[in-house]
Amino acid sequence: MENFFRIRAEKQSHIVNAAFMIFGRQGYRKASLSDIAQEAGITKGMITYYFGSKKTLYMYLVDVSQTMLAQATNKRLANKNIDFFERLRLTTEVNMSAIKEHPALISFTNSLYNENDPEVSEDIAARVASLDYPQADFFMEGADASGFKSEYDPDIMCRFMVWAVDGFMMELYEREDTEANADALAGKFYQCLDVMQKAFTESRGREQALI
């Protein structure tokens, strides 16, 4: 793929976006290099020149889609002893930035979990398992749980909030106009976080009682 990395970053991003879209909509088996080339506005021969094969392109996208969010999130949260809610807000900001740069990222990422083509399914599982992607353990590590009301188990609350993020991302995926309404939907999600923080933490609960 050395030839691909020699072209301008803008052109690389354009090709990646086109491939995200086609694979996300059609799945690995049905997607063709011709469809991707047409979406990207280049020839099929150029796609082959850059990547060699459909599988090489697809697995490159798997790596990009999974490491992009993980690395960006790790960077934003590095050495920050912040609470769960702030971690969720920062993680959502990372997701939104990635979506704006790669509008079909969510569609492609979600398609990975349903991809069963034997040519790539085992490779997908191995790649995803090897990545340090922020799930429940990631949110727990170094997070400040001192603000939670005593009756709530931090482990359970962490799981609850991870599921909340998953639901938010799924709604983004299910909307056909994801890019246009992403900011508005994110605003509603932040409002939900505010409600949960007021309900589950001592400090916000006290503030609310004084109003």
Coordinates of N, CA and C in Angstrom, one line a residue:
M1 N 0.8 -1.2 0.0 CA 0.0 0.0 0.0 C 0.9 1.3 0.0
E2 N 2.1 1.1 -0.3 CA 3.0 2.3 -0.3 C 2.5 3.3 -1.3
N3 N 2.0 2.9 -2.4 CA 1.6 3.8 -3.4 C 0.4 4.7 -2.9
F4 N -0.4 4.1 -2.0 CA -1.6 4.9 -1.5 C -1.1 6.0 -0.6
F5 N -0.1 5.7 0.2 CA 0.4 6.7 1.2 C 1.3 7.8 0.6
R6 N 1.6 7.6 -0.7 CA 2.3 8.7 -1.4 C 1.4 9.8 -2.0
I7 N 0.1 9.5 -2.1 CA -0.8 10.5 -2.6 C -1.2 11.5 -1.5
R8 N -1.8 12.7 -1.9 CA -2.2 13.7 -1.0 C -3.1 13.2 0.1
A9 N -3.0 13.7 1.3 CA -3.9 13.3 2.4 C -5.4 13.5 2.1
E10 N -5.7 14.6 1.3 CA -7.1 14.8 1.0 C -7.6 13.7 0.1
K11 N -6.8 13.3 -0.9 CA -7.2 12.2 -1.8 C -7.3 10.9 -1.0
Q12 N -6.4 10.6 -0.1 CA -6.5 9.4 0.7 C -7.8 9.4 1.4
S13 N -8.2 10.5 2.1 CA -9.4 10.6 2.8 C -10.6 10.4 2.0
H14 N -10.6 10.9 0.7 CA -11.7 10.8 -0.2 C -11.9 9.3 -0.6
I15 N -10.8 8.6 -0.8 CA -10.9 7.2 -1.2 C -11.4 6.4 0.0
V16 N -10.9 6.7 1.2 CA -11.3 6.0 2.4 C -12.8 6.2 2.7
N17 N -13.3 7.4 2.5 CA -14.7 7.7 2.7 C -15.6 6.9 1.7
A18 N -15.1 6.9 0.5 CA -15.9 6.1 -0.5 C -15.9 4.6 -0.2
A19 N -14.8 4.1 0.3 CA -14.8 2.7 0.6 C -15.6 2.4 1.9
F20 N -15.5 3.3 2.9 CA -16.4 3.1 4.0 C -17.9 3.0 3.6
M21 N -18.3 3.9 2.7 CA -19.7 4.0 2.3 C -20.1 2.7 1.6
I22 N -19.3 2.3 0.6 CA -19.7 1.1 -0.2 C -19.7 -0.2 0.7
F23 N -18.6 -0.4 1.4 CA -18.6 -1.6 2.3 C -19.6 -1.5 3.4
G24 N -19.9 -0.4 3.9 CA -20.9 -0.2 5.0 C -22.3 -0.5 4.5
R25 N -22.6 -0.1 3.3 CA -23.9 -0.4 2.7 C -24.1 -1.8 2.2
Q26 N -23.0 -2.3 1.5 CA -23.2 -3.6 0.8 C -22.6 -4.8 1.5
G27 N -21.7 -4.6 2.5 CA -21.0 -5.7 3.1 C -19.8 -6.1 2.2
Y28 N -19.0 -6.9 2.7 CA -17.7 -7.3 2.0 C -18.0 -8.0 0.7
R29 N -18.9 -9.0 0.7 CA -19.0 -9.9 -0.4 C -19.6 -9.1 -1.6
K30 N -20.6 -8.3 -1.4 CA -21.3 -7.7 -2.5 C -20.6 -6.4 -3.0
A31 N -19.8 -5.8 -2.1 CA -19.1 -4.6 -2.5 C -18.0 -4.9 -3.6
S32 N -17.9 -4.1 -4.5 CA -16.9 -4.3 -5.6 C -15.9 -3.1 -5.7
L33 N -14.7 -3.4 -6.2 CA -13.8 -2.3 -6.3 C -14.3 -1.3 -7.4
S34 N -15.1 -1.8 -8.3 CA -15.6 -0.9 -9.3 C -16.6 0.1 -8.7
D35 N -17.4 -0.4 -7.7 CA -18.3 0.5 -7.0 C -17.6 1.6 -6.2
I36 N -16.5 1.1 -5.5 CA -15.7 2.0 -4.7 C -15.0 3.1 -5.6
A37 N -14.5 2.6 -6.7 CA -13.8 3.5 -7.6 C -14.8 4.5 -8.2
Q38 N -16.0 4.1 -8.5 CA -17.0 5.0 -9.0 C -17.4 6.1 -8.0
E39 N -17.5 5.6 -6.7 CA -17.9 6.5 -5.7 C -16.7 7.5 -5.4
A40 N -15.5 7.1 -5.5 CA -14.4 7.9 -5.3 C -14.0 8.8 -6.5
G41 N -14.6 8.5 -7.6 CA -14.3 9.3 -8.8 C -12.9 9.0 -9.5
I42 N -12.5 7.7 -9.3 CA -11.2 7.3 -9.9 C -11.5 5.9 -10.6
T43 N -10.5 5.4 -11.3 CA -10.7 4.1 -12.0 C -10.4 2.9 -11.0
K44 N -11.0 1.8 -11.4 CA -10.8 0.6 -10.6 C -9.3 0.2 -10.6
G45 N -8.6 0.5 -11.7 CA -7.2 0.2 -11.8 C -6.4 1.0 -10.8
M46 N -6.8 2.2 -10.4 CA -6.1 2.9 -9.4 C -6.3 2.3 -8.0
I47 N -7.5 1.8 -7.8 CA -7.8 1.2 -6.5 C -6.8 0.0 -6.4
T48 N -6.8 -0.8 -7.4 CA -5.9 -2.0 -7.4 C -4.4 -1.6 -7.3
Y49 N -4.1 -0.5 -7.9 CA -2.7 0.0 -7.8 C -2.3 0.4 -6.4
Y50 N -3.3 1.0 -5.7 CA -3.0 1.4 -4.4 C -3.1 0.3 -3.3
F51 N -4.0 -0.7 -3.5 CA -4.2 -1.7 -2.5 C -4.0 -3.1 -2.9
G52 N -4.0 -3.4 -4.2 CA -3.7 -4.7 -4.7 C -4.9 -5.6 -4.7
S53 N -5.7 -5.6 -3.7 CA -6.9 -6.5 -3.6 C -8.0 -5.9 -2.8
K54 N -9.2 -6.4 -2.9 CA -10.3 -5.9 -2.1 C -10.1 -6.2 -0.7
K55 N -9.6 -7.4 -0.4 CA -9.4 -7.8 1.0 C -8.4 -6.8 1.7
T56 N -7.3 -6.5 1.0 CA -6.3 -5.6 1.6 C -6.9 -4.3 1.9
L57 N -7.7 -3.7 1.0 CA -8.4 -2.5 1.2 C -9.3 -2.6 2.4
Y58 N -10.1 -3.7 2.4 CA -11.1 -3.8 3.5 C -10.4 -3.9 4.9
M59 N -9.3 -4.7 5.0 CA -8.7 -4.8 6.3 C -7.9 -3.6 6.7
Y60 N -7.5 -2.8 5.7 CA -6.9 -1.5 6.0 C -8.0 -0.6 6.6
L61 N -9.2 -0.6 6.1 CA -10.3 0.1 6.7 C -10.7 -0.3 8.1
V62 N -10.6 -1.6 8.3 CA -10.9 -2.2 9.6 C -9.9 -1.5 10.6
D63 N -8.6 -1.5 10.3 CA -7.6 -1.0 11.1 C -7.9 0.5 11.4
V64 N -8.2 1.3 10.3 CA -8.4 2.7 10.4 C -9.6 3.0 11.3
S65 N -10.7 2.3 11.0 CA -11.9 2.6 11.8 C -11.8 2.3 13.2
Q66 N -11.0 1.2 13.6 CA -10.9 0.9 15.0 C -9.9 1.7 15.7
T67 N -8.7 1.9 15.1 CA -7.7 2.6 15.8 C -7.9 4.1 15.8
M68 N -8.7 4.7 14.9 CA -8.9 6.1 14.8 C -9.6 6.6 16.1
L69 N -10.6 6.0 16.5 CA -11.4 6.4 17.7 C -10.6 6.0 19.0
A70 N -10.0 4.9 19.0 CA -9.3 4.4 20.2 C -8.1 5.4 20.5
Q71 N -7.3 5.7 19.5 CA -6.1 6.5 19.7 C -6.6 8.0 20.1
A72 N -7.6 8.5 19.4 CA -8.0 9.8 19.7 C -8.6 9.9 21.1
T73 N -9.3 8.9 21.5 CA -9.9 8.9 22.9 C -8.8 8.8 23.9
N74 N -7.9 7.9 23.7 CA -6.8 7.7 24.6 C -6.0 9.0 24.8
K75 N -5.8 9.7 23.7 CA -5.1 11.0 23.8 C -5.9 12.0 24.6
R76 N -7.2 12.1 24.4 CA -8.0 13.1 25.1 C -8.1 12.8 26.6
L77 N -8.0 11.6 26.9 CA -8.2 11.2 28.3 C -6.9 10.8 29.1
A78 N -5.8 10.9 28.4 CA -4.5 10.6 29.0 C -4.2 11.4 30.3
N79 N -3.9 10.7 31.3 CA -3.5 11.3 32.6 C -4.5 12.3 33.2
K80 N -5.8 12.1 32.9 CA -6.9 12.9 33.4 C -7.7 12.2 34.4
N81 N -7.6 12.6 35.6 CA -8.5 11.9 36.7 C -9.8 12.6 36.7
I82 N -10.6 12.3 35.7 CA -11.9 13.0 35.6 C -13.0 12.0 35.8
D83 N -14.2 12.5 36.1 CA -15.3 11.5 36.4 C -15.9 10.9 35.1
F84 N -16.8 9.9 35.3 CA -17.3 9.2 34.2 C -18.0 10.1 33.2
F85 N -18.8 11.0 33.7 CA -19.6 11.8 32.8 C -18.7 12.7 31.9
E86 N -17.7 13.3 32.4 CA -16.8 14.0 31.6 C -16.1 13.2 30.6
R87 N -15.7 11.9 31.0 CA -15.1 11.0 30.0 C -16.1 10.7 28.9
L88 N -17.4 10.5 29.2 CA -18.3 10.3 28.2 C -18.5 11.5 27.2
R89 N -18.4 12.7 27.8 CA -18.5 13.9 26.9 C -17.3 14.0 26.0
L90 N -16.2 13.7 26.6 CA -15.0 13.8 25.7 C -15.0 12.7 24.6
T91 N -15.4 11.5 25.0 CA -15.5 10.4 24.0 C -16.5 10.8 22.9
T92 N -17.6 11.3 23.3 CA -18.6 11.7 22.3 C -18.0 12.8 21.4
E93 N -17.3 13.7 21.9 CA -16.7 14.8 21.1 C -15.7 14.1 20.1
V94 N -14.9 13.1 20.5 CA -14.0 12.4 19.6 C -14.8 11.7 18.5
N95 N -15.9 11.0 18.9 CA -16.8 10.4 17.9 C -17.3 11.3 16.9
M96 N -17.8 12.5 17.3 CA -18.4 13.5 16.4 C -17.4 14.0 15.5
S97 N -16.2 14.3 15.9 CA -15.1 14.8 15.1 C -14.8 13.8 14.0
A98 N -14.7 12.5 14.4 CA -14.5 11.4 13.4 C -15.6 11.3 12.4
I99 N -16.8 11.4 12.8 CA -18.0 11.3 11.9 C -17.9 12.4 10.9
K100 N -17.6 13.6 11.3 CA -17.6 14.8 10.4 C -16.5 14.6 9.4
E101 N -15.4 14.0 9.8 CA -14.3 13.8 8.8 C -14.6 12.6 7.9
H102 N -15.2 11.5 8.5 CA -15.5 10.3 7.7 C -17.0 10.0 7.9
P103 N -17.9 10.6 7.2 CA -19.4 10.5 7.4 C -19.9 9.0 7.4
A104 N -19.3 8.1 6.7 CA -19.7 6.7 6.6 C -19.0 5.8 7.6
L105 N -18.3 6.4 8.5 CA -17.5 5.6 9.5 C -18.4 4.8 10.4
I106 N -19.5 5.3 10.9 CA -20.4 4.5 11.7 C -21.0 3.4 11.0
S107 N -21.5 3.6 9.7 CA -22.1 2.6 8.9 C -21.1 1.4 8.7
F108 N -19.8 1.8 8.4 CA -18.8 0.7 8.2 C -18.5 0.0 9.5
T109 N -18.3 0.7 10.6 CA -18.0 0.1 11.9 C -19.1 -0.9 12.3
N110 N -20.4 -0.4 12.2 CA -21.5 -1.3 12.6 C -21.6 -2.5 11.7
S111 N -21.2 -2.4 10.4 CA -21.3 -3.5 9.5 C -20.3 -4.6 9.9
L112 N -19.2 -4.2 10.6 CA -18.2 -5.2 11.0 C -18.8 -6.3 11.9
Y113 N -19.7 -5.9 12.7 CA -20.2 -6.9 13.7 C -21.2 -7.9 13.1
N114 N -21.6 -7.6 11.9 CA -22.5 -8.5 11.1 C -21.8 -9.2 10.0
E115 N -20.5 -8.9 9.8 CA -19.8 -9.4 8.6 C -19.4 -10.9 8.9
N116 N -20.0 -11.8 8.1 CA -19.7 -13.2 8.3 C -19.0 -13.9 7.1
D117 N -18.5 -13.1 6.1 CA -17.9 -13.7 5.0 C -16.6 -14.3 5.5
P118 N -16.4 -15.6 5.1 CA -15.2 -16.4 5.7 C -13.9 -15.8 5.2
E119 N -13.9 -15.0 4.2 CA -12.6 -14.5 3.7 C -12.1 -13.4 4.7
V120 N -13.0 -12.8 5.4 CA -12.5 -11.7 6.3 C -13.0 -11.8 7.8
S121 N -13.9 -12.7 8.1 CA -14.5 -12.7 9.4 C -13.5 -13.0 10.5
E122 N -12.7 -14.0 10.3 CA -11.7 -14.3 11.3 C -10.7 -13.2 11.5
D123 N -10.3 -12.6 10.4 CA -9.3 -11.5 10.5 C -9.9 -10.3 11.2
I124 N -11.2 -10.0 11.0 CA -11.9 -8.9 11.7 C -11.8 -9.2 13.2
A125 N -12.2 -10.4 13.6 CA -12.2 -10.7 15.0 C -10.9 -10.6 15.7
A126 N -9.8 -11.0 15.0 CA -8.5 -10.9 15.5 C -8.0 -9.5 15.6
R127 N -8.3 -8.7 14.6 CA -7.9 -7.3 14.7 C -8.6 -6.5 15.8
V128 N -9.9 -6.7 15.9 CA -10.7 -6.0 16.9 C -10.3 -6.4 18.3
A129 N -10.0 -7.7 18.5 CA -9.6 -8.2 19.8 C -8.3 -7.6 20.3
S130 N -7.4 -7.3 19.3 CA -6.0 -6.9 19.6 C -6.0 -5.4 20.0
L131 N -7.1 -4.6 19.8 CA -7.0 -3.2 19.9 C -7.5 -2.8 21.3
D132 N -6.9 -1.7 21.8 CA -7.2 -1.2 23.2 C -8.3 -0.2 23.0
Y133 N -9.5 -0.7 22.7 CA -10.7 0.3 22.5 C -11.4 0.6 23.8
P134 N -11.8 1.8 24.0 CA -12.4 2.2 25.3 C -13.7 1.6 25.6
Q135 N -13.8 0.6 26.3 CA -15.1 0.0 26.8 C -15.2 0.2 28.3
A136 N -15.9 -0.7 29.0 CA -16.2 -0.4 30.4 C -14.9 -0.3 31.2
D137 N -13.9 -1.3 31.1 CA -12.7 -1.2 31.8 C -11.9 0.1 31.6
F138 N -12.0 0.6 30.4 CA -11.3 1.8 30.0 C -11.9 3.0 30.8
F139 N -13.2 3.0 30.8 CA -13.8 4.1 31.6 C -13.6 4.1 33.1
M140 N -13.5 2.9 33.6 CA -13.2 2.7 35.0 C -11.8 3.1 35.4
E141 N -10.8 2.9 34.6 CA -9.4 3.1 34.9 C -9.2 4.6 35.1
G142 N -8.8 4.9 36.3 CA -8.4 6.3 36.6 C -9.6 7.3 36.7
A143 N -10.8 6.8 36.6 CA -12.0 7.7 36.7 C -12.3 8.0 38.1
D144 N -12.8 9.2 38.3 CA -13.1 9.7 39.7 C -14.6 9.3 40.0
A145 N -14.7 8.3 40.9 CA -16.1 7.7 41.2 C -16.6 8.3 42.5
S146 N -15.9 9.3 43.1 CA -16.2 9.7 44.4 C -17.5 10.5 44.5
G147 N -18.0 11.0 43.3 CA -19.2 11.8 43.3 C -20.5 11.0 43.3
F148 N -20.4 9.7 43.0 CA -21.6 8.9 42.9 C -22.3 8.8 44.3
K149 N -23.6 8.8 44.3 CA -24.3 8.5 45.6 C -23.9 7.1 46.1
S150 N -23.9 6.9 47.4 CA -23.4 5.7 48.0 C -24.2 4.5 47.6
E151 N -25.4 4.6 47.2 CA -26.3 3.4 46.9 C -26.0 2.9 45.5
Y152 N -25.2 3.6 44.7 CA -24.9 3.1 43.3 C -23.5 2.5 43.2
D153 N -23.5 1.3 42.7 CA -22.2 0.6 42.4 C -21.5 1.2 41.2
P154 N -20.3 1.8 41.4 CA -19.6 2.4 40.2 C -19.5 1.5 39.0
D155 N -19.3 0.2 39.3 CA -19.1 -0.8 38.2 C -20.4 -0.9 37.3
I156 N -21.5 -0.9 38.0 CA -22.8 -0.9 37.4 C -23.1 0.4 36.6
M157 N -22.8 1.5 37.2 CA -23.0 2.8 36.6 C -22.1 2.9 35.4
C158 N -20.9 2.4 35.4 CA -20.0 2.5 34.3 C -20.6 1.7 33.1
R159 N -21.1 0.5 33.4 CA -21.7 -0.3 32.3 C -22.9 0.4 31.8
F160 N -23.7 1.0 32.6 CA -24.9 1.7 32.2 C -24.6 2.8 31.2
M161 N -23.5 3.5 31.5 CA -23.2 4.7 30.7 C -22.5 4.2 29.4
V162 N -21.8 3.1 29.4 CA -21.2 2.6 28.2 C -22.4 2.2 27.2
W163 N -23.4 1.6 27.8 CA -24.6 1.2 27.0 C -25.3 2.5 26.4
A164 N -25.3 3.5 27.2 CA -25.9 4.8 26.8 C -25.2 5.3 25.5
V165 N -23.8 5.2 25.6 CA -23.1 5.7 24.4 C -23.3 4.8 23.2
D166 N -23.4 3.5 23.4 CA -23.7 2.6 22.3 C -25.0 2.9 21.7
G167 N -26.0 3.2 22.5 CA -27.4 3.6 22.0 C -27.3 4.8 21.2
F168 N -26.6 5.8 21.7 CA -26.4 7.1 21.0 C -25.8 6.8 19.6
M169 N -24.7 6.1 19.6 CA -24.0 5.8 18.3 C -24.9 5.0 17.4
M170 N -25.7 4.1 17.9 CA -26.6 3.3 17.0 C -27.7 4.2 16.4
E171 N -28.2 5.2 17.2 CA -29.2 6.1 16.6 C -28.6 6.9 15.5
L172 N -27.3 7.3 15.7 CA -26.6 8.1 14.6 C -26.5 7.2 13.3
Y173 N -26.2 5.9 13.5 CA -26.1 5.0 12.4 C -27.4 4.8 11.7
E174 N -28.5 4.7 12.4 CA -29.8 4.4 11.8 C -30.4 5.6 11.0
R175 N -29.9 6.8 11.3 CA -30.4 7.9 10.6 C -29.7 8.1 9.2
E176 N -30.5 8.3 8.2 CA -29.9 8.4 6.9 C -29.2 9.8 6.7
D177 N -29.7 10.8 7.5 CA -29.1 12.1 7.4 C -28.1 12.3 8.6
T178 N -27.3 11.3 8.9 CA -26.4 11.3 10.1 C -25.6 12.6 10.1
E179 N -24.9 13.0 9.0 CA -24.0 14.1 9.1 C -24.7 15.4 9.4
A180 N -25.9 15.6 8.8 CA -26.6 16.8 8.9 C -27.2 17.0 10.3
N181 N -27.6 16.0 11.0 CA -28.2 16.1 12.3 C -27.3 15.6 13.5
A182 N -26.1 15.3 13.2 CA -25.2 14.8 14.2 C -25.1 15.7 15.4
D183 N -24.9 17.0 15.1 CA -24.7 18.0 16.2 C -25.9 18.1 17.0
A184 N -27.1 18.2 16.4 CA -28.3 18.3 17.2 C -28.6 17.1 18.0
L185 N -28.3 15.9 17.5 CA -28.5 14.7 18.3 C -27.5 14.6 19.4
A186 N -26.2 15.1 19.2 CA -25.2 15.1 20.2 C -25.7 16.0 21.4
G187 N -26.3 17.1 21.0 CA -26.8 18.1 22.0 C -27.8 17.4 22.9
K188 N -28.7 16.6 22.3 CA -29.7 15.9 23.1 C -29.0 14.9 24.0
F189 N -28.0 14.2 23.5 CA -27.2 13.2 24.3 C -26.6 13.9 25.5
Y190 N -26.0 15.1 25.3 CA -25.4 15.8 26.4 C -26.4 16.2 27.5
Q191 N -27.6 16.5 27.0 CA -28.7 16.8 28.0 C -29.0 15.6 28.8
C192 N -29.0 14.4 28.1 CA -29.3 13.1 28.9 C -28.2 12.9 29.9
L193 N -26.9 13.2 29.6 CA -25.9 13.1 30.5 C -26.1 14.0 31.7
D194 N -26.5 15.2 31.5 CA -26.8 16.1 32.6 C -27.9 15.6 33.5
V195 N -28.9 15.0 32.9 CA -30.0 14.4 33.8 C -29.4 13.3 34.6
M196 N -28.6 12.4 34.0 CA -28.1 11.3 34.7 C -27.1 11.8 35.8
Q197 N -26.3 12.8 35.5 CA -25.4 13.3 36.5 C -26.1 13.9 37.7
K198 N -27.2 14.6 37.5 CA -28.0 15.2 38.6 C -28.6 14.1 39.4
A199 N -29.0 13.0 38.8 CA -29.7 11.9 39.5 C -28.8 11.0 40.2
F200 N -27.6 10.8 39.7 CA -26.7 9.8 40.3 C -25.6 10.3 41.2
T201 N -25.3 11.6 41.1 CA -24.2 12.1 41.9 C -24.6 13.0 43.0
E202 N -23.8 13.0 44.1 CA -24.1 13.7 45.3 C -24.0 15.2 45.0
S203 N -23.0 15.7 44.4 CA -22.8 17.1 44.2 C -23.9 17.7 43.4
R204 N -24.2 17.1 42.2 CA -25.2 17.7 41.4 C -26.6 17.6 42.1
G205 N -26.8 16.5 42.9 CA -28.0 16.3 43.6 C -28.2 17.5 44.6
R206 N -27.1 17.9 45.3 CA -27.2 19.0 46.3 C -27.5 20.3 45.6
E207 N -26.9 20.5 44.4 CA -27.1 21.7 43.7 C -28.6 21.8 43.3
Q208 N -29.1 20.7 42.8 CA -30.5 20.7 42.4 C -31.4 21.0 43.5
A209 N -31.1 20.5 44.7 CA -32.0 20.7 45.9 C -32.0 22.1 46.3
L210 N -31.0 22.9 46.0 CA -30.9 24.3 46.4 C -31.6 25.2 45.4
I211 N -32.0 24.7 44.3 CA -32.7 25.5 43.3 C -34.1 25.8 43.7

